């Protein structure tokens, strides 16, 4: 399918099915916190027609089914669904068009667009001023049929999901009663479905405790939380509250070795690091955490991905390797809290406004990589004009009083002691961007290590 | 149309009872249903058709190039390949003729290829060719380093095993076959007169002729009928299904040079646009051991890494294990016992899907040998199955369909792009699913990379409201 320019009055006339070609100024894919905030800011700034495509029936993203608190601000705390609703209303009030039930499927071809193809090394269109319309084309489908949408800029805000049991290669049978937190929360909070009576939660992060709360709300007894880490990945007060107030055992240094049962789950075999195994009798198991960006659209568009995050590689202004395409939110770093995704949406909006006003599209920049035990860093490209607000990182192993070092070609650019003093896997670790100006834009990869 | 899943079985005698609603049993029932004078029952222990070996296999439509020449299996696979190919084209079962490459990784394997080509020739497969390394890597650029050559078998194809079994069952039921689910045969004896009396978990069923298509349990049923001809040893095959984003990595079915234990571990695309890695081959005692193991999965990943190094970096969408019915003999165990009015269809191994229509015709012939008068023929009504294959337009890609019914443009399962319309149709089908797994096999809903993170609860909601609707009406 190719994009056609159509007169404003042209549309998907009934009886003549076929791709309905339209143009907008900015197309946002995904109506979670990042996408909604980006759309609201862009619409409020008079960036023209701003459209948000959301494949679910309701806007709001993951917070829609996080019935717990912890959203909003300290002075104005909100539950997930309240937060999701407020963000959607704000985007709508600002003039953005929210289109739910519409799925962005794939990229179309844009006559006149100079988008980078392949591995992202082709983004040498930096000096171009005022992109030729339409810049980027996406094919979508919804109840109204297929459509082709051209936009001057696109913001990918497709979010992240938890790895399911299969992707974690947990052996055993394939019984019913196996969940991710996402499915569990929707089942309980959006549909009021029955879950089970005895549940094991895999993981001991914030999301794992949230899953345990949801299970208890659905009337299930929690048999145990199981983590391969040495301790829970949440503040001591939260872990203690679960253990002491709700009498939920925490099995550390333990993995789920096998799922048992035909038809319905009958138990999970767990294995301690020392080799001991045991069977926990249960009818439900929830695999929590282990998030991965939902990067299908990015990959279909041949956007360069960062090997660490597996999301699109972006610079400090959230430019991807493809001309006119920005990315924000947890598709870049699976996962940060909703307010971090929202702040990034606002940042993407500022960058899009600059681009629409004629700012040059940067080249691929210098890659930014991490060394073990660090797992990933975002943003992960360094371009001279785009200094990020900060970097977020993850470590694979707990670090006590870590010091982060930034090197380029053997030259030390920076070192700092992050706050807080201990870094845990699955918890946000940040690095300032104070060293940005020291990077040689023609030099080699910049590497972050820890000591 | 009669499909029952609970309550007592009908009284009165059937002309033929087929035990086992796998791909073979359903094919036999469909073939017999072409004879409208016959009263036929298809009896299944589980709650859906195709719940055993038929649902967990490598989903390949084989040319039979590597069968043992002269065996019944070789003949039926060759014939079945043609029959099922034509049937698939007619009914919309997705098939892709991607071809297979038997890849030689050492000198010994390379030396074995010409002989395999000759064997293919003897099996009526005349279009194979030997490829040198350059041609091989031109055809499969992402193949791991070190391959020396390959035998190209262009006819080898990939197929949807679920749609195939369901198509047979649907046509059989529409033509008047009674499908009885949740009816496990526990005892069998002869009543007064000549009838078989099958004692099932849902009561007694009587039939003048009996076809044993019980797959893994065919030996057990055979013994109930007084025969000790063979023993089925379940041979477990574990498989990994990789994300659809891995599909561009591979173009053909990549086979190793076969060994005594079977065809070895293959890498193959699926019609759903995934990449399959497997199976293992483990001889077991337990016919319920359909679990995967850590060792099995690690072994597969090691083998897969050699064949297609980029594959193991992709996400795994599904893991499953199926049991093949090994009998210790390199052929099917199809036998007729005319005095009993009984046909055993045993030892149908991994080729059963390909051979199913030919087995059905063969078994129908054997039933005639028992004195069964088939009566006149009435061809079944043409059938169009919902398309689950990526090589053909899916409903969300069909503007005319969405214009007529917007439910086909309303996607529920995002990873697999399954619309509400398809789920609704499957739930209202002639052989409806009785579990979410059954719905998945009919639509692919929840079969994608997120495994229900996004859509699981919404799909369950649709399924459960249809169940409740069914109870109310």
XYZ file of N, CA and C in Angstrom, chain A residues 171-338:
504
model
N 10.245 -25.234 32.270
C 9.760 -26.521 31.767
C 8.489 -26.987 32.475
N 7.957 -28.098 31.962
C 6.787 -28.707 32.580
C 5.637 -28.839 31.612
N 4.460 -29.115 32.184
C 3.259 -29.268 31.357
C 2.701 -27.889 31.017
N 1.595 -27.869 30.284
C 0.992 -26.594 29.869
C -0.413 -26.471 30.451
N -0.519 -26.402 31.761
C -1.852 -26.367 32.368
C -2.445 -24.960 32.348
N -3.737 -24.871 32.655
C -4.371 -23.570 32.869
C -3.982 -23.068 34.258
N -4.104 -21.755 34.458
C -3.763 -21.185 35.760
C -2.409 -20.504 35.770
N -1.843 -20.264 34.591
C -0.526 -19.627 34.491
C -0.713 -18.210 33.956
N -0.263 -17.228 34.722
C -0.527 -15.826 34.395
C 0.749 -15.009 34.339
N 0.640 -13.839 33.698
C 1.545 -12.729 33.950
C 0.755 -11.737 34.812
N 1.448 -10.771 35.405
C 0.731 -9.788 36.214
C -0.285 -9.024 35.363
N 0.123 -8.680 34.137
C -0.769 -7.929 33.251
C -2.086 -8.639 33.033
N -2.018 -9.929 32.722
C -3.253 -10.673 32.497
C -4.044 -10.814 33.795
N -3.325 -11.076 34.885
C -3.988 -11.245 36.186
C -4.769 -9.988 36.560
N -4.106 -8.828 36.447
C -4.766 -7.580 36.852
C -5.981 -7.294 35.980
N -5.860 -7.531 34.688
C -7.021 -7.299 33.831
C -8.146 -8.253 34.192
N -7.791 -9.530 34.405
C -8.806 -10.531 34.730
C -9.570 -10.118 35.985
N -8.841 -9.645 36.996
C -9.481 -9.337 38.284
C -10.133 -7.957 38.251
N -9.366 -6.936 37.813
C -9.845 -5.565 37.973
C -10.726 -5.090 36.826
N -10.521 -5.608 35.625
C -11.354 -5.141 34.508
C -12.519 -6.076 34.222
N -12.340 -7.379 34.491
C -13.387 -8.323 34.104
C -13.997 -9.088 35.278
N -13.423 -8.953 36.461
C -13.985 -9.647 37.626
C -13.993 -11.160 37.480
N -12.944 -11.714 36.845
C -12.920 -13.165 36.625
C -12.389 -13.896 37.845
N -12.765 -15.147 37.947
C -12.291 -15.993 39.022
C -10.849 -16.413 38.731
N -10.008 -16.460 39.733
C -8.617 -16.798 39.496
C -8.299 -18.203 39.996
N -8.224 -18.395 41.265
C -7.888 -19.708 41.815
C -7.855 -19.579 43.314
N -7.412 -20.632 43.992
C -7.453 -20.597 45.445
C -6.065 -20.505 46.072
N -5.065 -21.101 45.417
C -3.714 -21.085 45.990
C -2.731 -20.665 44.898
N -1.994 -19.590 45.165
C -1.158 -19.024 44.105
C 0.297 -18.883 44.531
N 1.186 -19.113 43.586
C 2.606 -18.827 43.760
C 2.935 -17.623 42.881
N 3.683 -16.676 43.431
C 4.095 -15.503 42.669
C 5.583 -15.623 42.385
N 5.958 -15.528 41.115
C 7.364 -15.628 40.737
C 7.918 -14.213 40.608
N 8.862 -13.873 41.493
C 9.435 -12.537 41.526
C 9.208 -11.902 42.886
N 10.040 -10.923 43.241
C 9.868 -10.198 44.506
C 10.198 -8.727 44.278
N 9.648 -8.189 43.169
C 9.793 -6.771 42.850
C 8.489 -6.071 43.219
N 8.434 -4.774 42.936
C 7.189 -4.054 43.189
C 6.013 -4.718 42.490
N 6.226 -5.082 41.223
C 5.124 -5.660 40.443
C 4.691 -6.997 41.042
N 5.633 -7.716 41.662
C 5.300 -9.008 42.263
C 4.395 -8.812 43.477
N 4.728 -7.802 44.284
C 3.884 -7.513 45.457
C 2.523 -6.997 45.012
N 2.504 -6.236 43.899
C 1.218 -5.788 43.367
C 0.391 -6.984 42.908
N 1.051 -7.964 42.295
C 0.350 -9.180 41.864
C -0.215 -9.910 43.080
N 0.585 -9.977 44.145
C 0.123 -10.655 45.362
C -1.112 -9.946 45.921
N -1.104 -8.608 45.901
C -2.277 -7.857 46.375
C -3.506 -8.186 45.531
N -3.289 -8.233 44.213
C -4.417 -8.534 43.328
C -4.962 -9.932 43.598
N -4.067 -10.895 43.807
C -4.500 -12.259 44.099
C -5.305 -12.316 45.388
N -4.825 -11.590 46.401
C -5.553 -11.599 47.676
C -6.915 -10.957 47.500
N -6.950 -9.874 46.692
C -8.237 -9.220 46.441
C -9.195 -10.167 45.733
N -8.632 -11.084 44.935
C -9.481 -12.045 44.219
C -9.777 -13.273 45.067
N -9.333 -13.246 46.321
C -9.694 -14.325 47.238
C -8.735 -15.501 47.258
N -7.576 -15.354 46.620
C -6.637 -16.474 46.603
C -5.659 -16.363 47.759
N -5.207 -17.510 48.223
C -4.177 -17.562 49.254
C -2.824 -17.569 48.535
N -1.859 -16.784 49.054
C -0.538 -16.770 48.424
C 0.327 -17.823 49.105
N 0.745 -18.812 48.344
C 1.569 -19.885 48.900
C 2.975 -19.353 49.184
N 3.528 -18.602 48.243
C 4.870 -18.038 48.433
C 5.190 -17.069 47.311
N 6.131 -16.166 47.618
C 6.822 -15.414 46.579
C 8.161 -16.115 46.371
N 8.564 -16.253 45.124
C 9.780 -16.991 44.803
C 10.698 -16.075 44.004
N 11.929 -15.887 44.485
C 12.875 -15.074 43.715
C 14.243 -15.717 43.704
N 14.935 -15.566 42.583
C 16.289 -16.110 42.537
C 17.279 -15.149 43.193
N 16.819 -13.935 43.528
C 17.705 -12.961 44.175
C 17.893 -13.320 45.654
N 18.885 -12.641 46.265
C 19.182 -12.886 47.678
C 18.115 -12.319 48.603
N 17.414 -11.290 48.146
C 16.411 -10.633 48.981
C 15.366 -9.997 48.082
N 14.313 -9.534 48.705
C 13.257 -8.871 47.937
C 13.813 -7.596 47.312
N 13.279 -7.232 46.149
C 13.761 -6.062 45.422
C 12.899 -4.834 45.723
N 12.350 -4.799 46.918
C 11.517 -3.666 47.334
C 12.031 -3.186 48.682
N 11.609 -1.993 49.100
C 12.034 -1.526 50.418
C 11.631 -2.512 51.516
N 12.466 -2.563 52.566
C 12.294 -3.537 53.639
C 10.881 -3.497 54.228
N 10.316 -2.284 54.342
C 8.989 -2.167 54.968
C 7.943 -2.928 54.178
N 8.032 -2.842 52.849
C 7.024 -3.515 52.041
C 7.194 -5.031 52.147
N 8.418 -5.502 52.059
C 8.671 -6.941 52.141
C 8.220 -7.480 53.492
N 8.504 -6.702 54.553
C 8.138 -7.164 55.905
C 6.636 -7.188 56.085
N 5.983 -6.187 55.529
C 4.531 -6.132 55.654
C 3.907 -7.376 55.034
N 4.386 -7.786 53.860
C 3.841 -8.979 53.210
C 4.118 -10.216 54.051
N 5.342 -10.250 54.604
C 5.737 -11.456 55.317
C 5.048 -11.554 56.669
N 5.007 -10.441 57.364
C 4.502 -10.505 58.737
C 3.000 -10.289 58.808
N 2.495 -9.272 58.090
C 1.061 -8.987 58.198
C 0.227 -9.988 57.426
N 0.714 -10.366 56.231
C -0.094 -11.277 55.418
C 0.457 -12.699 55.416
N 1.544 -12.906 56.173
C 2.134 -14.242 56.315
C 2.432 -14.897 54.966
N 3.004 -14.105 54.057
C 3.389 -14.649 52.753
C 4.878 -14.984 52.797
N 5.219 -16.270 52.702
C 6.638 -16.628 52.731
C 7.366 -16.114 51.490
N 8.628 -15.763 51.671
C 9.468 -15.333 50.555
C 10.588 -16.358 50.411
N 10.641 -17.039 49.282
C 11.703 -18.010 49.032
C 12.757 -17.341 48.173
N 13.929 -17.091 48.763
C 14.998 -16.421 48.023
C 15.935 -17.456 47.409
N 16.728 -17.012 46.459
C 17.683 -17.867 45.740
C 17.005 -19.129 45.214
N 15.791 -18.953 44.788
C 14.975 -20.098 44.376
C 14.368 -19.821 43.007
N 14.352 -20.845 42.168
C 13.725 -20.702 40.852
C 12.600 -21.718 40.709
N 11.680 -21.417 39.784
C 10.636 -22.384 39.455
C 11.216 -23.314 38.402
N 11.330 -24.596 38.774
C 12.012 -25.558 37.896
C 11.045 -26.300 36.992
N 9.775 -26.380 37.390
C 8.833 -27.152 36.586
C 7.393 -26.821 36.983
N 6.513 -26.763 35.998
C 5.073 -26.645 36.267
C 4.466 -28.042 36.172
N 3.550 -28.350 37.088
C 2.961 -29.679 37.161
C 1.460 -29.598 36.949
N 0.894 -30.687 36.458
C -0.561 -30.779 36.358
C -1.045 -30.886 34.927
N -2.124 -31.642 34.763
C -2.779 -31.751 33.459
C -4.119 -31.036 33.561
N -4.454 -30.269 32.566
C -5.687 -29.491 32.635
C -5.469 -28.249 33.455
N -5.504 -28.381 34.792
C -5.262 -27.254 35.679
C -3.929 -27.458 36.396
N -3.264 -26.369 36.660
C -2.010 -26.428 37.420
C -2.251 -27.127 38.758
N -1.352 -28.059 39.123
C -1.489 -28.706 40.429
C -0.348 -28.338 41.362
N 0.718 -27.783 40.823
C 1.816 -27.380 41.683
C 3.001 -26.899 40.867
N 3.962 -26.310 41.562
C 5.217 -25.937 40.910
C 6.366 -26.556 41.693
N 7.324 -27.058 40.942
C 8.531 -27.571 41.585
C 9.527 -26.417 41.649
N 10.029 -26.155 42.843
C 10.995 -25.067 42.996
C 12.352 -25.661 43.360
N 13.397 -24.937 42.979
C 14.742 -25.420 43.263
C 15.557 -24.302 43.909
N 16.114 -24.598 45.068
C 16.986 -23.639 45.730
C 18.355 -23.708 45.084
N 19.089 -22.638 45.205
C 20.422 -22.578 44.615
C 21.329 -23.708 45.097
N 21.084 -24.194 46.315
C 21.919 -25.268 46.845
C 21.506 -26.643 46.320
N 20.492 -26.698 45.454
C 20.122 -27.967 44.842
C 18.865 -28.605 45.419
N 18.436 -28.137 46.605
C 17.224 -28.716 47.184
C 16.021 -28.378 46.319
N 15.088 -29.330 46.199
C 13.861 -29.030 45.472
C 12.664 -29.339 46.356
N 11.544 -28.729 46.013
C 10.307 -28.992 46.730
C 9.159 -28.716 45.782
N 8.013 -29.302 46.058
C 6.825 -29.018 45.252
C 5.878 -28.168 46.089
N 5.510 -27.010 45.542
C 4.515 -26.164 46.191
C 3.179 -26.471 45.522
N 2.244 -26.928 46.293
C 0.936 -27.250 45.744
C 0.166 -25.947 45.505
N -0.309 -25.743 44.296
C -1.026 -24.509 43.965
C -1.820 -24.722 42.679
N -2.819 -23.868 42.440
C -3.567 -23.953 41.186
C -3.333 -22.735 40.294
N -2.504 -21.817 40.776
C -2.255 -20.583 40.035
C -0.801 -20.190 40.217
N -0.173 -19.735 39.148
C 1.185 -19.189 39.271
C 1.237 -17.924 38.420
N 1.848 -16.887 38.992
C 1.936 -15.608 38.281
C 3.411 -15.290 38.043
N 3.778 -15.154 36.789
C 5.134 -14.746 36.440
C 5.162 -13.229 36.348
N 5.912 -12.600 37.243
C 5.883 -11.136 37.327
C 7.229 -10.567 36.873
N 7.188 -9.303 36.478
C 8.424 -8.612 36.120
C 9.029 -9.166 34.837
N 10.354 -9.102 34.728
C 11.075 -9.522 33.525
C 10.432 -8.892 32.285
N 10.425 -7.566 32.288
C 9.749 -6.821 31.225
C 10.592 -6.767 29.959
N 9.918 -6.686 28.847
C 10.586 -6.547 27.551
C 9.804 -5.526 26.728
N 10.493 -4.631 26.032
C 9.762 -3.640 25.233
C 8.867 -4.317 24.198
N 7.714 -3.758 23.981
C 6.859 -4.247 22.908
C 7.328 -3.551 21.633
N 8.324 -4.149 21.001
C 9.071 -3.440 19.963
C 8.738 -3.894 18.541
N 7.601 -4.558 18.384
C 7.283 -5.115 17.068
C 7.279 -4.038 15.976
N 6.607 -2.933 16.248
C 6.505 -1.888 15.222
C 7.889 -1.299 14.933
N 8.695 -1.130 15.966
C 10.049 -0.612 15.779
C 10.854 -1.545 14.878
N 10.727 -2.842 15.133
C 11.496 -3.788 14.314
C 10.961 -3.871 12.898
N 9.647 -3.829 12.773
C 9.084 -3.861 11.415
C 9.537 -2.659 10.610
N 9.815 -1.569 11.294
C 10.271 -0.369 10.613
C 11.789 -0.295 10.486
N 12.455 -1.396 10.809
C 13.922 -1.468 10.734
C 14.587 -0.370 11.543
N 13.978 0.051 12.628
C 14.639 1.005 13.521
C 15.810 0.292 14.195
N 16.923 0.988 14.357
C 18.045 0.383 15.072
C 17.609 0.146 16.514
N 17.847 -1.072 17.011
C 17.516 -1.387 18.400
C 18.786 -1.359 19.224
N 18.639 -1.024 20.498
C 19.777 -1.106 21.403
C 19.897 -2.554 21.888
N 21.094 -3.136 21.810
C 21.218 -4.550 22.212
C 20.925 -4.793 23.687
N 21.102 -3.767 24.517
C 20.839 -3.944 25.946
C 19.360 -3.874 26.276
N 18.715 -2.769 25.896
C 17.302 -2.591 26.245
C 16.389 -3.378 25.335
N 16.814 -3.680 24.123
C 16.008 -4.278 23.062
C 14.869 -3.361 22.625
N 14.940 -2.117 23.021
C 14.029 -1.102 22.496
C 14.763 -0.299 21.433
N 14.061 0.644 20.784
C 14.739 1.473 19.790
C 15.901 2.234 20.441
N 17.009 2.330 19.718
C 18.130 3.146 20.200
C 17.753 4.613 19.981
N 17.928 5.448 21.022
C 17.566 6.874 20.908
C 18.656 7.739 21.521
N 18.673 8.997 21.091
C 19.582 9.951 21.709
C 18.826 10.717 22.805
N 19.472 11.729 23.354
C 18.896 12.453 24.482
C 17.595 13.178 24.159
N 17.316 13.427 22.887
C 16.041 14.031 22.505
C 15.069 13.011 21.930
N 15.403 11.747 22.117
C 14.514 10.635 21.774
C 14.304 10.444 20.282
N 15.290 10.897 19.493
C 15.288 10.585 18.066
C 15.659 9.116 17.899
N 14.911 8.378 17.071
C 15.326 7.019 16.716
C 16.212 7.106 15.478
N 16.559 5.959 14.936
C 17.409 5.950 13.736
C 16.608 6.281 12.481
N 15.303 6.366 12.603
C 14.480 6.599 11.412
C 13.987 8.036 11.392
N 14.165 8.691 10.279
C 13.825 10.099 10.121
C 12.361 10.354 10.499
N 12.167 11.308 11.388
C 10.809 11.688 11.765
C 10.183 10.816 12.834
N 10.900 9.795 13.302
C 10.314 8.875 14.284
C 11.016 9.035 15.634
N 10.222 9.386 16.645
C 10.692 9.512 18.025
C 10.147 8.325 18.826
N 10.746 8.074 19.972
C 10.207 7.015 20.832
C 10.287 7.471 22.277
N 9.308 7.074 23.065
C 9.252 7.492 24.469
C 8.574 6.427 25.310
N 8.914 6.430 26.575
C 8.254 5.537 27.516
C 8.953 4.195 27.609
N 8.209 3.204 28.077
C 8.844 1.943 28.425
C 9.235 1.080 27.238
N 8.905 1.501 26.031
C 9.466 0.796 24.873
C 10.984 1.031 24.830
N 11.441 2.071 25.542
C 12.879 2.379 25.569
C 13.604 1.723 26.730
N 12.888 1.416 27.796
C 13.536 0.906 29.007
C 12.485 0.169 29.810
N 12.505 -1.136 29.706
C 11.479 -1.929 30.389
C 12.004 -2.373 31.754
N 11.381 -1.791 32.855
C 10.419 -0.703 32.842
C 10.766 0.299 33.919
N 10.320 1.525 33.677
C 10.380 2.605 34.650
C 8.944 2.893 35.096
N 8.765 3.555 36.256
C 7.408 3.881 36.717
C 6.677 4.800 35.732
N 5.351 4.828 35.878
C 4.509 5.568 34.943
C 4.900 7.044 34.882
